[in-house]
Amino acid sequence: MSNKKGALLTEEQRLEKALTKKKRRKIALRIFIGFLVILALFVGITTLISVIGVQSNINKAHNYGSAGCAQLEYSVEDNGYVNIKSDKGLKVMQLTDVHIGGGWMSIKKDAMAINTVATMIRVEKPDFVVVTGDISYPVPFQAGTFNNKSGAKIFAELMETLDVYWTLAYGNHDTEAYSYYTREQLTDFYRSEQYKHCLLQPGPEDVDGVGNQVINIVNSDGVITRTLITLDSHSYIDGDVLGIRWLYDNIHKNQINWYKNVVLDLAKRNQDAAKALPVAKQKSYADLEKVVPTSVFFHFPMEEYRLAWTEYVENNYKDTKNVKYRYGLPGESGKVVYCGIHPDQLFETMQELGSTDSTFCGHDHYNNFSLNYKGINLTYGYSIDYLAYVGIYKQGTQRGCTILDYDQNGGLDFHQENYYQDKYQNDARESVTMQEITTSGLPVLDAR
């Protein structure tokens, strides 16, 4: 009898246990459904805020109106060369690391970036703007979005409203591994009919990267007085897909070969152009027939930026045989110069050809120095960034633009302009701390 009762009780316990398990499943299911509802609401609300925020900043961009910049006469060849016609040279502005998030978390800081860019362009009135990477910053935990086209659209709308011609060299953040759009897709977007002032070309299909391009300044004699070349320095490498370990790529070998062929082709073009001129005029172009002076723009600094700064530091901040100081200081810590991790032959090729006298990059937001290294000026542009570096929106020493003045003969004079000077004063300009950057305490690096 007792055995039967024990068995009966065990059966009741089993039934109760089954009912309890069923209740737990129902509760777990309700919690899961509740989580999905909350997640859907969160995504819906933040998406809506992002859409409203992006449109708000686009409207803000439209409110600036035309900056009164020159409306260039140009043509695009079948090979992608852009020829800007000018007998007076060209005033070029370099901007870098604008970092427009385009999401619900970055609306206010995006507005700051827009205002900074618009103010400097309206004051300086450049003929042409080159952005050396990171227009977009679709990093979700800071921007609140994966959509890298949102930041691109805000910037493109601003530049079109300002009526200023421009192009870019892509940076690592423009197209993250997790962002929605590729470099090719963004290039198609920038080149769409609505952005007539964007002169970005996709570059040759058989060369690595997107946006490897040639912009020639051509005078009325058909002679190229100066060429601007942009190179895609790519993104992360060696398995560092998300960039967590800061393993950066280099300019690839076939890009360097393309660059070399371009330089040789430019000289040949000038030789042909000069031959069609009267003998007296040919003599005035003798130097340009040998080599066309070029400036090269990319996002990641070359290794030579680090080598040059290291040599300068190790000589107690005095010029050496190889290094001539121009201006500025580094504000980055650690390695100071965060270049590609593998060696390449771009600098050596530049030296061999004797065409490139200047390079301009971004990426390291606090670095603003310019050094002449073995005859080539290696220069960091002032950054715009209000979003990527923690607390950078409160600091101002690193923010501004670089002005490049090319004369009618292709000569170059360039300098930097900090945003927080009187000529850029405006009602929307934020208050910042002008942090002091000095040589004291900077590390002596071993770049070998």
C-alpha angles and dihedrals in degrees: 000000000000090000091055091049090049091051090047092051090049090053090051090050091051091051092048090048091051091050091048091050090049091051091049091051090051091049092047090048091050091049091049092048089046090051091050091049092049091046091049090048091048093048091045094048095044091046090052091048089048092051091048091045094049091048090047091054091045088053088049090052091051091053093066094069125194117341092209094244121161116277102228128221106224144151134203120222125215090256091056098256110147112213116199112195114222138142092185100056122240139279108220129187120204115208123179142184097009090167103197106182099196093202140105093267096053104045096113095043091046088056089053091052092049092050093049094050093044094048095051094046092048091051099040097037095203120195090223139010127211117194113201098207147295102070088150126048108187096172103144100211090056104025099030094228145075091209107110092177091069093066090041091053094050091052096043091050090051094051093046091050091050090052093227125141116235149159137186147216110221122248131203095263097050089079114018120187089253099041121108102241134052127222089258092053093046090049090054088050095050090046094051120123094259093065103059093159094059109095096182114145122197094228130225114327094223093058122081118253134026125268100028095155147164124222115185127196103215125187129213090269089062091248120138107232098180138359129209114205124191122199130193106234089190124215137265126350145186095047095309091125095160096040093241093137095041093238102162130194129234137225103283127241095249090051090054090050089050090050090051092050090049092053092050091046092052092054090049090051091053091048090054092045093050093050089062091057131082113276092250091058094045090065092057090059097047094115094045090053090061098046136349112227111242139192117204124208127196139145108240115056117243118248088253089071087065094041092051095048092046092052091049092050094046089054089058093261094303130124119268134195089273103031129061116181116227107170147310137042138242118260097182121103130217111023089006091204113056102197132157112300097228128065119253136179100233097110093044090050090051090053092047094052096041092212105106115073098165142031128191127197143161133193099106098077099194096047115095105159131128123201132175106227119188091334099315123101110231109196138179117211121226109259128230099205118143095159119038104057113060110253095359092124088070094054129074114178091091099045125098141063142280120239119209116191113196113190128213091271095050096260117148133218118173139176141162129254120205114218096225098069125110098260091063095048113138138158094253096049111119127229114250142173113254096219115210116241115192136163092246111104096011112137123252102233131214104214095170 
